[in-house]
Short mmCIF file of N, CA and C in Angstrom, two decimals:
data_model
loop_
_atom_site.label_atom_id
_atom_site.label_comp_id
_atom_site.label_asym_id
_atom_site.label_seq_id
_atom_site.Cartn_x
_atom_site.Cartn_y
_atom_site.Cartn_z
N UNK A 21 118.31 86.62 68.44
CA UNK A 21 117.53 85.59 69.12
C UNK A 21 118.08 85.40 70.53
N UNK A 22 117.22 85.26 71.48
CA UNK A 22 117.61 85.02 72.86
C UNK A 22 117.96 83.55 73.05
N UNK A 23 118.83 83.28 73.99
CA UNK A 23 119.20 81.90 74.29
C UNK A 23 119.02 81.63 75.76
N UNK A 24 118.55 80.43 76.06
CA UNK A 24 118.38 80.04 77.46
C UNK A 24 119.72 79.65 78.04
N UNK A 25 119.69 79.26 79.29
CA UNK A 25 120.91 78.84 79.98
C UNK A 25 121.53 77.64 79.28
N UNK A 26 120.70 76.75 78.76
CA UNK A 26 121.20 75.55 78.10
C UNK A 26 121.68 75.82 76.68
N UNK A 27 121.48 77.03 76.18
CA UNK A 27 121.94 77.37 74.84
C UNK A 27 120.87 77.19 73.77
N UNK A 28 119.69 76.73 74.12
CA UNK A 28 118.61 76.57 73.14
C UNK A 28 117.99 77.93 72.87
N UNK A 29 117.64 78.21 71.63
CA UNK A 29 117.00 79.49 71.35
C UNK A 29 115.61 79.57 72.02
N UNK A 30 115.30 80.72 72.54
CA UNK A 30 114.00 80.94 73.17
C UNK A 30 113.01 81.30 72.07
N UNK A 31 111.92 80.55 71.95
CA UNK A 31 110.94 80.85 70.90
C UNK A 31 110.34 82.25 71.08
N UNK A 32 110.01 82.87 69.96
CA UNK A 32 109.42 84.20 69.99
C UNK A 32 108.16 84.22 70.87
N UNK A 33 107.37 83.16 70.82
CA UNK A 33 106.14 83.12 71.61
C UNK A 33 106.44 83.22 73.10
N UNK A 34 107.51 82.60 73.56
CA UNK A 34 107.89 82.65 74.97
C UNK A 34 108.43 84.05 75.32
N UNK A 35 109.21 84.62 74.42
CA UNK A 35 109.74 85.97 74.65
C UNK A 35 108.59 86.97 74.76
N UNK A 36 107.63 86.89 73.84
CA UNK A 36 106.50 87.82 73.86
C UNK A 36 105.66 87.62 75.13
N UNK A 37 105.42 86.36 75.52
CA UNK A 37 104.66 86.09 76.74
C UNK A 37 105.37 86.69 77.95
N UNK A 38 106.68 86.51 78.03
CA UNK A 38 107.45 87.07 79.15
C UNK A 38 107.41 88.59 79.15
N UNK A 39 107.52 89.20 77.97
CA UNK A 39 107.47 90.66 77.88
C UNK A 39 106.10 91.18 78.34
N UNK A 40 105.04 90.47 77.98
CA UNK A 40 103.70 90.87 78.45
C UNK A 40 103.63 90.79 79.97
N UNK A 41 104.23 89.75 80.55
CA UNK A 41 104.24 89.63 82.01
C UNK A 41 105.05 90.75 82.65
N UNK A 42 106.19 91.10 82.05
CA UNK A 42 107.01 92.19 82.59
C UNK A 42 106.27 93.53 82.49
N UNK A 43 105.60 93.76 81.37
CA UNK A 43 104.87 95.02 81.20
C UNK A 43 103.72 95.12 82.20
N UNK A 44 103.00 94.02 82.41
CA UNK A 44 101.91 94.04 83.38
C UNK A 44 102.45 94.27 84.78
N UNK A 45 103.58 93.65 85.10
CA UNK A 45 104.21 93.87 86.41
C UNK A 45 104.54 95.35 86.58
N UNK A 46 105.06 95.97 85.52
CA UNK A 46 105.43 97.39 85.60
C UNK A 46 104.20 98.26 85.87
N UNK A 47 103.06 97.92 85.27
CA UNK A 47 101.85 98.73 85.51
C UNK A 47 101.38 98.59 86.95
N UNK A 48 101.47 97.38 87.50
CA UNK A 48 101.08 97.21 88.91
C UNK A 48 101.98 98.03 89.82
N UNK A 49 103.29 98.04 89.54
CA UNK A 49 104.22 98.83 90.35
C UNK A 49 103.96 100.32 90.20
N UNK A 50 103.75 100.77 88.97
CA UNK A 50 103.53 102.19 88.72
C UNK A 50 102.28 102.69 89.44
N UNK A 51 101.22 101.91 89.37
CA UNK A 51 99.98 102.33 90.02
C UNK A 51 100.11 102.30 91.55
N UNK A 52 100.82 101.31 92.06
CA UNK A 52 101.05 101.26 93.51
C UNK A 52 101.83 102.50 93.96
N UNK A 53 102.83 102.87 93.17
CA UNK A 53 103.63 104.06 93.49
C UNK A 53 102.76 105.32 93.46
N UNK A 54 101.91 105.44 92.44
CA UNK A 54 101.04 106.63 92.33
C UNK A 54 100.08 106.71 93.50
N UNK A 55 99.49 105.58 93.89
CA UNK A 55 98.56 105.59 95.02
C UNK A 55 99.31 105.91 96.31
N UNK A 56 100.52 105.37 96.46
CA UNK A 56 101.30 105.63 97.67
C UNK A 56 101.66 107.12 97.79
N UNK A 57 102.03 107.73 96.67
CA UNK A 57 102.50 109.12 96.73
C UNK A 57 101.38 110.16 96.61
N UNK A 58 100.26 109.81 95.97
CA UNK A 58 99.20 110.79 95.72
C UNK A 58 97.85 110.41 96.31
N UNK A 59 97.71 109.21 96.83
CA UNK A 59 96.41 108.72 97.29
C UNK A 59 95.81 109.54 98.41
N UNK A 60 96.61 109.94 99.38
CA UNK A 60 96.08 110.72 100.51
C UNK A 60 95.54 112.06 100.02
N UNK A 61 96.25 112.68 99.09
CA UNK A 61 95.79 113.96 98.53
C UNK A 61 94.49 113.76 97.74
N UNK A 62 94.40 112.66 96.99
CA UNK A 62 93.17 112.37 96.24
C UNK A 62 92.01 112.11 97.19
N UNK A 63 92.28 111.43 98.28
CA UNK A 63 91.23 111.16 99.27
C UNK A 63 90.73 112.48 99.87
N UNK A 64 91.65 113.37 100.20
CA UNK A 64 91.25 114.66 100.77
C UNK A 64 90.43 115.48 99.75
N UNK A 65 90.80 115.41 98.48
CA UNK A 65 90.07 116.14 97.44
C UNK A 65 88.64 115.62 97.32
N UNK A 66 88.49 114.31 97.37
CA UNK A 66 87.14 113.72 97.31
C UNK A 66 86.34 114.08 98.55
N UNK A 67 86.98 114.03 99.70
CA UNK A 67 86.30 114.38 100.95
C UNK A 67 85.87 115.84 100.96
N UNK A 68 86.67 116.71 100.34
CA UNK A 68 86.32 118.13 100.29
C UNK A 68 85.03 118.35 99.50
N UNK A 69 84.85 117.58 98.43
CA UNK A 69 83.61 117.69 97.66
C UNK A 69 82.42 117.26 98.52
N UNK A 70 82.60 116.15 99.24
CA UNK A 70 81.53 115.62 100.09
C UNK A 70 81.18 116.61 101.20
N UNK A 71 82.18 117.09 101.91
CA UNK A 71 81.90 118.02 103.02
C UNK A 71 81.40 119.36 102.51
N UNK A 72 81.81 119.73 101.29
CA UNK A 72 81.31 120.97 100.69
C UNK A 72 79.82 120.92 100.43
N UNK A 73 79.27 119.73 100.35
CA UNK A 73 77.82 119.57 100.17
C UNK A 73 77.11 119.37 101.50
N UNK A 74 77.85 119.56 102.61
CA UNK A 74 77.25 119.49 103.93
C UNK A 74 77.11 118.09 104.48
N UNK A 75 77.79 117.13 103.87
CA UNK A 75 77.72 115.74 104.34
C UNK A 75 78.95 115.40 105.17
N UNK A 76 78.81 114.39 106.00
CA UNK A 76 79.94 113.94 106.84
C UNK A 76 81.01 113.29 105.97
N UNK A 77 82.24 113.43 106.39
CA UNK A 77 83.37 112.89 105.64
C UNK A 77 83.32 111.36 105.54
N UNK A 78 82.65 110.71 106.49
CA UNK A 78 82.62 109.24 106.47
C UNK A 78 81.67 108.66 105.41
N UNK A 79 81.01 109.52 104.63
CA UNK A 79 80.14 109.05 103.54
C UNK A 79 80.93 108.16 102.59
N UNK A 80 82.15 108.55 102.27
CA UNK A 80 82.97 107.75 101.35
C UNK A 80 83.26 106.38 101.94
N UNK A 81 83.68 106.35 103.18
CA UNK A 81 84.01 105.06 103.81
C UNK A 81 82.78 104.17 103.91
N UNK A 82 81.64 104.76 104.26
CA UNK A 82 80.41 103.97 104.37
C UNK A 82 79.99 103.36 103.04
N UNK A 83 80.40 103.98 101.95
CA UNK A 83 80.03 103.48 100.62
C UNK A 83 81.21 102.79 99.92
N UNK A 84 82.22 102.45 100.73
CA UNK A 84 83.41 101.71 100.26
C UNK A 84 84.13 102.41 99.10
N UNK A 85 84.25 103.69 99.21
CA UNK A 85 84.94 104.49 98.20
C UNK A 85 86.17 105.08 98.86
N UNK A 86 87.33 104.71 98.32
CA UNK A 86 88.56 105.28 98.85
C UNK A 86 89.59 105.38 97.74
N UNK A 87 90.43 106.36 97.86
CA UNK A 87 91.44 106.64 96.84
C UNK A 87 92.85 106.48 97.39
N UNK A 88 92.96 106.28 98.69
CA UNK A 88 94.25 106.06 99.34
C UNK A 88 94.28 104.64 99.87
N UNK A 89 95.47 104.09 100.00
CA UNK A 89 95.62 102.75 100.55
C UNK A 89 96.72 102.74 101.58
N UNK A 90 96.59 101.83 102.53
CA UNK A 90 97.63 101.67 103.54
C UNK A 90 98.82 100.96 102.90
N UNK A 91 99.94 100.98 103.60
CA UNK A 91 101.13 100.30 103.11
C UNK A 91 100.85 98.80 102.96
N UNK A 92 100.10 98.25 103.90
CA UNK A 92 99.76 96.82 103.81
C UNK A 92 98.93 96.53 102.57
N UNK A 93 97.98 97.42 102.25
CA UNK A 93 97.16 97.23 101.05
C UNK A 93 97.99 97.37 99.77
N UNK A 94 99.01 98.21 99.81
CA UNK A 94 99.86 98.39 98.64
C UNK A 94 100.75 97.17 98.39
N UNK A 95 100.92 96.34 99.40
CA UNK A 95 101.77 95.16 99.22
C UNK A 95 101.13 94.16 98.26
N UNK A 96 99.81 94.18 98.13
CA UNK A 96 99.14 93.24 97.24
C UNK A 96 99.53 93.48 95.78
N UNK A 97 99.37 94.72 95.24
CA UNK A 97 99.80 94.92 93.85
C UNK A 97 101.31 94.75 93.66
N UNK A 98 102.09 95.10 94.67
CA UNK A 98 103.54 94.90 94.57
C UNK A 98 103.86 93.41 94.51
N UNK A 99 103.14 92.61 95.29
CA UNK A 99 103.33 91.16 95.26
C UNK A 99 102.95 90.58 93.90
N UNK A 100 101.87 91.08 93.33
CA UNK A 100 101.47 90.63 91.99
C UNK A 100 102.57 90.95 90.99
N UNK A 101 103.13 92.15 91.09
CA UNK A 101 104.21 92.55 90.18
C UNK A 101 105.41 91.63 90.32
N UNK A 102 105.77 91.30 91.53
CA UNK A 102 106.92 90.41 91.76
C UNK A 102 106.65 89.03 91.17
N UNK A 103 105.45 88.51 91.42
CA UNK A 103 105.09 87.19 90.88
C UNK A 103 105.17 87.20 89.36
N UNK A 104 104.62 88.23 88.73
CA UNK A 104 104.65 88.31 87.26
C UNK A 104 106.08 88.40 86.73
N UNK A 105 106.92 89.17 87.40
CA UNK A 105 108.31 89.29 86.97
C UNK A 105 109.04 87.96 87.10
N UNK A 106 108.81 87.26 88.20
CA UNK A 106 109.44 85.95 88.40
C UNK A 106 108.96 84.96 87.33
N UNK A 107 107.66 84.99 87.03
CA UNK A 107 107.13 84.10 86.00
C UNK A 107 107.73 84.43 84.63
N UNK A 108 107.92 85.70 84.34
CA UNK A 108 108.56 86.09 83.09
C UNK A 108 109.97 85.56 82.99
N UNK A 109 110.72 85.65 84.08
CA UNK A 109 112.10 85.14 84.10
C UNK A 109 112.10 83.62 83.96
N UNK A 110 111.20 82.95 84.69
CA UNK A 110 111.12 81.49 84.59
C UNK A 110 110.77 81.04 83.18
N UNK A 111 109.89 81.79 82.52
CA UNK A 111 109.53 81.47 81.14
C UNK A 111 110.73 81.58 80.22
N UNK A 112 111.48 82.65 80.34
CA UNK A 112 112.67 82.82 79.50
C UNK A 112 113.72 81.75 79.78
N UNK A 113 113.77 81.29 81.03
CA UNK A 113 114.73 80.25 81.41
C UNK A 113 114.29 78.86 80.99
N UNK A 114 113.05 78.73 80.53
CA UNK A 114 112.56 77.42 80.08
C UNK A 114 112.09 76.51 81.20
N UNK A 115 111.76 77.08 82.35
CA UNK A 115 111.31 76.28 83.49
C UNK A 115 109.86 75.85 83.27
N UNK A 116 109.63 74.56 83.22
CA UNK A 116 108.28 74.04 83.01
C UNK A 116 107.30 74.48 84.08
N UNK A 117 107.77 74.56 85.32
CA UNK A 117 106.89 75.00 86.41
C UNK A 117 106.46 76.45 86.19
N UNK A 118 107.34 77.26 85.64
CA UNK A 118 107.00 78.65 85.35
C UNK A 118 105.91 78.75 84.30
N UNK A 119 105.96 77.84 83.33
CA UNK A 119 104.92 77.83 82.29
C UNK A 119 103.56 77.48 82.89
N UNK A 120 103.53 76.44 83.70
CA UNK A 120 102.26 76.02 84.32
C UNK A 120 101.73 77.10 85.25
N UNK A 121 102.62 77.67 86.07
CA UNK A 121 102.20 78.75 86.97
C UNK A 121 101.74 79.98 86.19
N UNK A 122 102.37 80.24 85.06
CA UNK A 122 101.95 81.36 84.22
C UNK A 122 100.53 81.16 83.70
N UNK A 123 100.21 79.94 83.31
CA UNK A 123 98.85 79.65 82.87
C UNK A 123 97.85 79.90 84.00
N UNK A 124 98.20 79.43 85.20
CA UNK A 124 97.30 79.59 86.35
C UNK A 124 97.12 81.07 86.70
N UNK A 125 98.23 81.78 86.82
CA UNK A 125 98.17 83.20 87.19
C UNK A 125 97.45 84.01 86.10
N UNK A 126 97.74 83.72 84.84
CA UNK A 126 97.09 84.44 83.74
C UNK A 126 95.58 84.20 83.76
N UNK A 127 95.17 82.98 84.05
CA UNK A 127 93.74 82.68 84.13
C UNK A 127 93.06 83.43 85.25
N UNK A 128 93.73 83.50 86.40
CA UNK A 128 93.17 84.24 87.54
C UNK A 128 93.10 85.73 87.22
N UNK A 129 94.19 86.26 86.65
CA UNK A 129 94.22 87.68 86.33
C UNK A 129 93.17 88.05 85.29
N UNK A 130 93.01 87.18 84.31
CA UNK A 130 92.07 87.45 83.22
C UNK A 130 90.64 87.56 83.75
N UNK A 131 90.31 86.79 84.76
CA UNK A 131 88.94 86.80 85.28
C UNK A 131 88.82 87.74 86.47
N UNK A 132 89.34 87.34 87.61
CA UNK A 132 89.20 88.16 88.83
C UNK A 132 89.91 89.50 88.66
N UNK A 133 91.12 89.47 88.14
CA UNK A 133 91.87 90.71 87.95
C UNK A 133 91.20 91.63 86.95
N UNK A 134 90.57 91.05 85.94
CA UNK A 134 89.86 91.86 84.96
C UNK A 134 88.71 92.62 85.58
N UNK A 135 88.02 91.99 86.51
CA UNK A 135 86.91 92.67 87.20
C UNK A 135 87.41 93.83 88.04
N UNK A 136 88.49 93.59 88.78
CA UNK A 136 89.03 94.64 89.66
C UNK A 136 89.60 95.79 88.84
N UNK A 137 90.44 95.47 87.85
CA UNK A 137 91.03 96.55 87.06
C UNK A 137 89.98 97.25 86.20
N UNK A 138 88.94 96.52 85.80
CA UNK A 138 87.85 97.13 85.05
C UNK A 138 87.11 98.16 85.88
N UNK A 139 86.93 97.87 87.17
CA UNK A 139 86.24 98.84 88.03
C UNK A 139 87.07 100.10 88.17
N UNK A 140 88.39 99.99 88.06
CA UNK A 140 89.24 101.18 88.14
C UNK A 140 89.20 101.98 86.84
N UNK A 141 89.03 101.29 85.71
CA UNK A 141 88.88 101.98 84.43
C UNK A 141 87.62 102.83 84.46
N UNK A 142 86.56 102.27 85.06
CA UNK A 142 85.27 102.96 85.11
C UNK A 142 85.00 103.50 86.51
N UNK A 143 85.99 104.10 87.14
CA UNK A 143 85.88 104.57 88.52
C UNK A 143 84.76 105.57 88.71
N UNK A 144 84.57 106.46 87.75
CA UNK A 144 83.51 107.47 87.88
C UNK A 144 82.16 106.77 87.96
N UNK A 145 81.93 105.81 87.10
CA UNK A 145 80.66 105.08 87.10
C UNK A 145 80.46 104.31 88.40
N UNK A 146 81.55 103.76 88.93
CA UNK A 146 81.47 103.00 90.18
C UNK A 146 81.04 103.91 91.32
N UNK A 147 81.63 105.10 91.40
CA UNK A 147 81.28 106.04 92.47
C UNK A 147 79.83 106.51 92.30
N UNK A 148 79.45 106.87 91.08
CA UNK A 148 78.08 107.32 90.83
C UNK A 148 77.08 106.23 91.23
N UNK A 149 77.37 104.98 90.84
CA UNK A 149 76.47 103.86 91.17
C UNK A 149 76.39 103.64 92.67
N UNK A 150 77.51 103.76 93.37
CA UNK A 150 77.51 103.57 94.82
C UNK A 150 76.62 104.60 95.51
N UNK A 151 76.69 105.83 95.07
CA UNK A 151 75.86 106.86 95.67
C UNK A 151 74.38 106.66 95.33
N UNK A 152 74.09 106.25 94.12
CA UNK A 152 72.70 106.03 93.72
C UNK A 152 72.03 104.92 94.53
N UNK A 153 72.81 103.93 94.95
CA UNK A 153 72.27 102.80 95.71
C UNK A 153 72.08 103.11 97.20
N UNK A 154 72.55 104.27 97.62
CA UNK A 154 72.51 104.62 99.04
C UNK A 154 71.07 104.73 99.55
N UNK A 155 70.90 104.36 100.81
CA UNK A 155 69.58 104.53 101.44
C UNK A 155 69.38 105.97 101.92
N UNK A 156 70.46 106.74 101.94
CA UNK A 156 70.41 108.13 102.39
C UNK A 156 70.10 109.04 101.20
N UNK A 157 68.98 109.76 101.22
CA UNK A 157 68.62 110.63 100.09
C UNK A 157 69.67 111.72 99.81
N UNK A 158 70.33 112.20 100.85
CA UNK A 158 71.35 113.23 100.66
C UNK A 158 72.54 112.68 99.89
N UNK A 159 72.89 111.44 100.16
CA UNK A 159 73.99 110.80 99.44
C UNK A 159 73.57 110.52 98.00
N UNK A 160 72.32 110.09 97.80
CA UNK A 160 71.84 109.83 96.43
C UNK A 160 71.90 111.11 95.58
N UNK A 161 71.72 112.25 96.23
CA UNK A 161 71.76 113.53 95.51
C UNK A 161 73.19 114.03 95.28
N UNK A 162 74.16 113.40 95.93
CA UNK A 162 75.56 113.82 95.80
C UNK A 162 76.07 113.52 94.39
N UNK A 163 76.83 114.43 93.83
CA UNK A 163 77.39 114.27 92.48
C UNK A 163 78.62 113.37 92.54
N UNK A 164 78.40 112.09 92.25
CA UNK A 164 79.50 111.12 92.28
C UNK A 164 80.58 111.43 91.28
N UNK A 165 80.19 111.96 90.13
CA UNK A 165 81.18 112.32 89.10
C UNK A 165 82.13 113.39 89.64
N UNK A 166 81.60 114.38 90.33
CA UNK A 166 82.43 115.46 90.88
C UNK A 166 83.40 114.91 91.92
N UNK A 167 82.94 113.97 92.73
CA UNK A 167 83.79 113.36 93.76
C UNK A 167 84.95 112.60 93.10
N UNK A 168 84.61 111.73 92.13
CA UNK A 168 85.64 110.92 91.47
C UNK A 168 86.62 111.79 90.67
N UNK A 169 86.09 112.80 90.00
CA UNK A 169 86.97 113.67 89.21
C UNK A 169 87.88 114.52 90.08
N UNK A 170 87.41 114.93 91.25
CA UNK A 170 88.27 115.68 92.18
C UNK A 170 89.44 114.81 92.62
N UNK A 171 89.15 113.56 92.92
CA UNK A 171 90.22 112.64 93.31
C UNK A 171 91.17 112.39 92.15
N UNK A 172 90.62 112.21 90.96
CA UNK A 172 91.44 111.93 89.78
C UNK A 172 92.41 113.06 89.49
N UNK A 173 91.98 114.30 89.68
CA UNK A 173 92.86 115.46 89.44
C UNK A 173 94.04 115.50 90.40
N UNK A 174 93.93 114.85 91.54
CA UNK A 174 95.03 114.84 92.52
C UNK A 174 96.13 113.85 92.13
N UNK A 175 95.82 112.94 91.22
CA UNK A 175 96.81 111.96 90.77
C UNK A 175 97.59 112.51 89.57
N UNK A 176 98.76 111.95 89.29
CA UNK A 176 99.51 112.41 88.12
C UNK A 176 98.75 112.13 86.83
N UNK A 177 99.01 112.92 85.79
CA UNK A 177 98.31 112.79 84.53
C UNK A 177 98.51 111.46 83.83
N UNK A 178 99.62 110.78 84.11
CA UNK A 178 99.90 109.51 83.44
C UNK A 178 99.11 108.35 84.04
N UNK A 179 98.46 108.61 85.18
CA UNK A 179 97.77 107.52 85.87
C UNK A 179 96.67 106.89 85.03
N UNK A 180 95.82 107.73 84.44
CA UNK A 180 94.67 107.22 83.68
C UNK A 180 95.10 106.31 82.53
N UNK A 181 96.06 106.71 81.68
CA UNK A 181 96.48 105.81 80.61
C UNK A 181 97.07 104.49 81.14
N UNK A 182 97.79 104.55 82.25
CA UNK A 182 98.37 103.32 82.81
C UNK A 182 97.27 102.41 83.35
N UNK A 183 96.21 102.98 83.92
CA UNK A 183 95.07 102.17 84.38
C UNK A 183 94.46 101.41 83.21
N UNK A 184 94.29 102.10 82.08
CA UNK A 184 93.70 101.47 80.89
C UNK A 184 94.64 100.40 80.34
N UNK A 185 95.93 100.72 80.27
CA UNK A 185 96.91 99.75 79.78
C UNK A 185 96.92 98.51 80.68
N UNK A 186 96.87 98.73 81.99
CA UNK A 186 96.86 97.57 82.90
C UNK A 186 95.62 96.71 82.68
N UNK A 187 94.48 97.34 82.47
CA UNK A 187 93.26 96.58 82.21
C UNK A 187 93.41 95.73 80.94
N UNK A 188 93.94 96.33 79.89
CA UNK A 188 94.13 95.59 78.62
C UNK A 188 95.13 94.45 78.81
N UNK A 189 96.22 94.71 79.50
CA UNK A 189 97.21 93.66 79.74
C UNK A 189 96.68 92.57 80.67
N UNK A 190 95.86 92.97 81.65
CA UNK A 190 95.30 92.00 82.58
C UNK A 190 94.33 91.06 81.88
N UNK A 191 93.56 91.58 80.95
CA UNK A 191 92.56 90.75 80.27
C UNK A 191 93.13 90.15 78.98
N UNK A 192 93.28 90.95 77.96
CA UNK A 192 93.76 90.45 76.67
C UNK A 192 95.21 89.96 76.74
N UNK A 193 96.03 90.68 77.51
CA UNK A 193 97.43 90.26 77.66
C UNK A 193 97.56 88.91 78.34
N UNK A 194 96.73 88.68 79.36
CA UNK A 194 96.76 87.38 80.06
C UNK A 194 96.29 86.26 79.13
N UNK A 195 95.26 86.55 78.33
CA UNK A 195 94.81 85.56 77.35
C UNK A 195 95.92 85.27 76.36
N UNK A 196 96.61 86.30 75.92
CA UNK A 196 97.73 86.11 74.98
C UNK A 196 98.83 85.27 75.61
N UNK A 197 99.13 85.48 76.89
CA UNK A 197 100.16 84.68 77.57
C UNK A 197 99.77 83.20 77.55
N UNK A 198 98.50 82.91 77.86
CA UNK A 198 98.03 81.53 77.85
C UNK A 198 98.22 80.91 76.48
N UNK A 199 97.80 81.62 75.45
CA UNK A 199 97.89 81.10 74.07
C UNK A 199 99.35 80.97 73.64
N UNK A 200 100.16 81.98 73.90
CA UNK A 200 101.57 81.96 73.48
C UNK A 200 102.35 80.82 74.13
N UNK A 201 102.07 80.56 75.39
CA UNK A 201 102.79 79.48 76.08
C UNK A 201 102.26 78.10 75.72
N UNK A 202 101.17 78.06 74.93
CA UNK A 202 100.62 76.77 74.50
C UNK A 202 101.00 76.44 73.05
N UNK A 203 101.78 77.30 72.43
CA UNK A 203 102.16 77.04 71.03
C UNK A 203 103.12 75.86 70.95
N UNK A 204 103.19 75.23 69.77
CA UNK A 204 104.12 74.10 69.60
C UNK A 204 105.58 74.48 69.92
N UNK A 205 105.99 75.70 69.53
CA UNK A 205 107.35 76.13 69.82
C UNK A 205 107.61 76.23 71.31
N UNK A 206 106.64 76.77 72.04
CA UNK A 206 106.78 76.87 73.49
C UNK A 206 106.78 75.49 74.12
N UNK A 207 105.92 74.60 73.61
CA UNK A 207 105.87 73.23 74.15
C UNK A 207 107.21 72.53 73.98
N UNK A 208 107.81 72.68 72.82
CA UNK A 208 109.11 72.06 72.57
C UNK A 208 110.17 72.66 73.49
N UNK A 209 110.13 73.97 73.66
CA UNK A 209 111.10 74.66 74.49
C UNK A 209 111.01 74.23 75.95
N UNK A 210 109.78 74.09 76.44
CA UNK A 210 109.60 73.68 77.82
C UNK A 210 109.70 72.17 78.00
N UNK A 211 109.78 71.45 76.91
CA UNK A 211 109.96 70.01 76.98
C UNK A 211 108.72 69.25 77.42
N UNK A 212 107.56 69.78 77.10
CA UNK A 212 106.34 69.10 77.50
C UNK A 212 105.22 69.42 76.55
N UNK A 213 104.10 68.71 76.69
CA UNK A 213 102.97 68.96 75.81
C UNK A 213 102.30 70.28 76.13
N UNK A 214 101.71 70.85 75.12
CA UNK A 214 100.94 72.07 75.28
C UNK A 214 99.58 71.84 74.69
N UNK A 215 98.97 72.91 74.26
CA UNK A 215 97.66 72.78 73.62
C UNK A 215 97.79 72.78 72.12
N UNK A 216 99.01 73.05 71.61
CA UNK A 216 99.20 73.15 70.16
C UNK A 216 99.87 71.97 69.57
#
């Protein structure tokens, strides 16, 4: 059994909630690393498919499709990872503010984060749909699946499973964090009322 700084045992519900937060943080870091190291190559692979069909390379940008991110853009998932890790530590330490912030962050991740990570799970469909909606007939005829799959092949093989795991942790895992931190054991540990 884990013990807090004060010597009180940490309830299993709090330990599991913190572990879910740590695992989700790890997926955000892993994906940021993969995009940082392989994103430019994936972008070039997608652009090669587009230009191979005689279209301008800016077709992807015009349709908001990109597989590479700037360093500034990568700071967002890294920041999310840091916040989740801090919340996990605060939960294990029994900090009431960490519990409340965990509920808030989990709620945001479950909704807004679920939409964003869901679009990454279904990246092929997103690219196909973007091309179908184009006002340019040449773009509508472009094989979105081929573009997305070319980019996907440029990333490491472990990327796809981690994207799916992150989606599950962002949605169901965040819901579990909310429920786990609302249990009577967690309420007693944090010294305040919960939902249980």
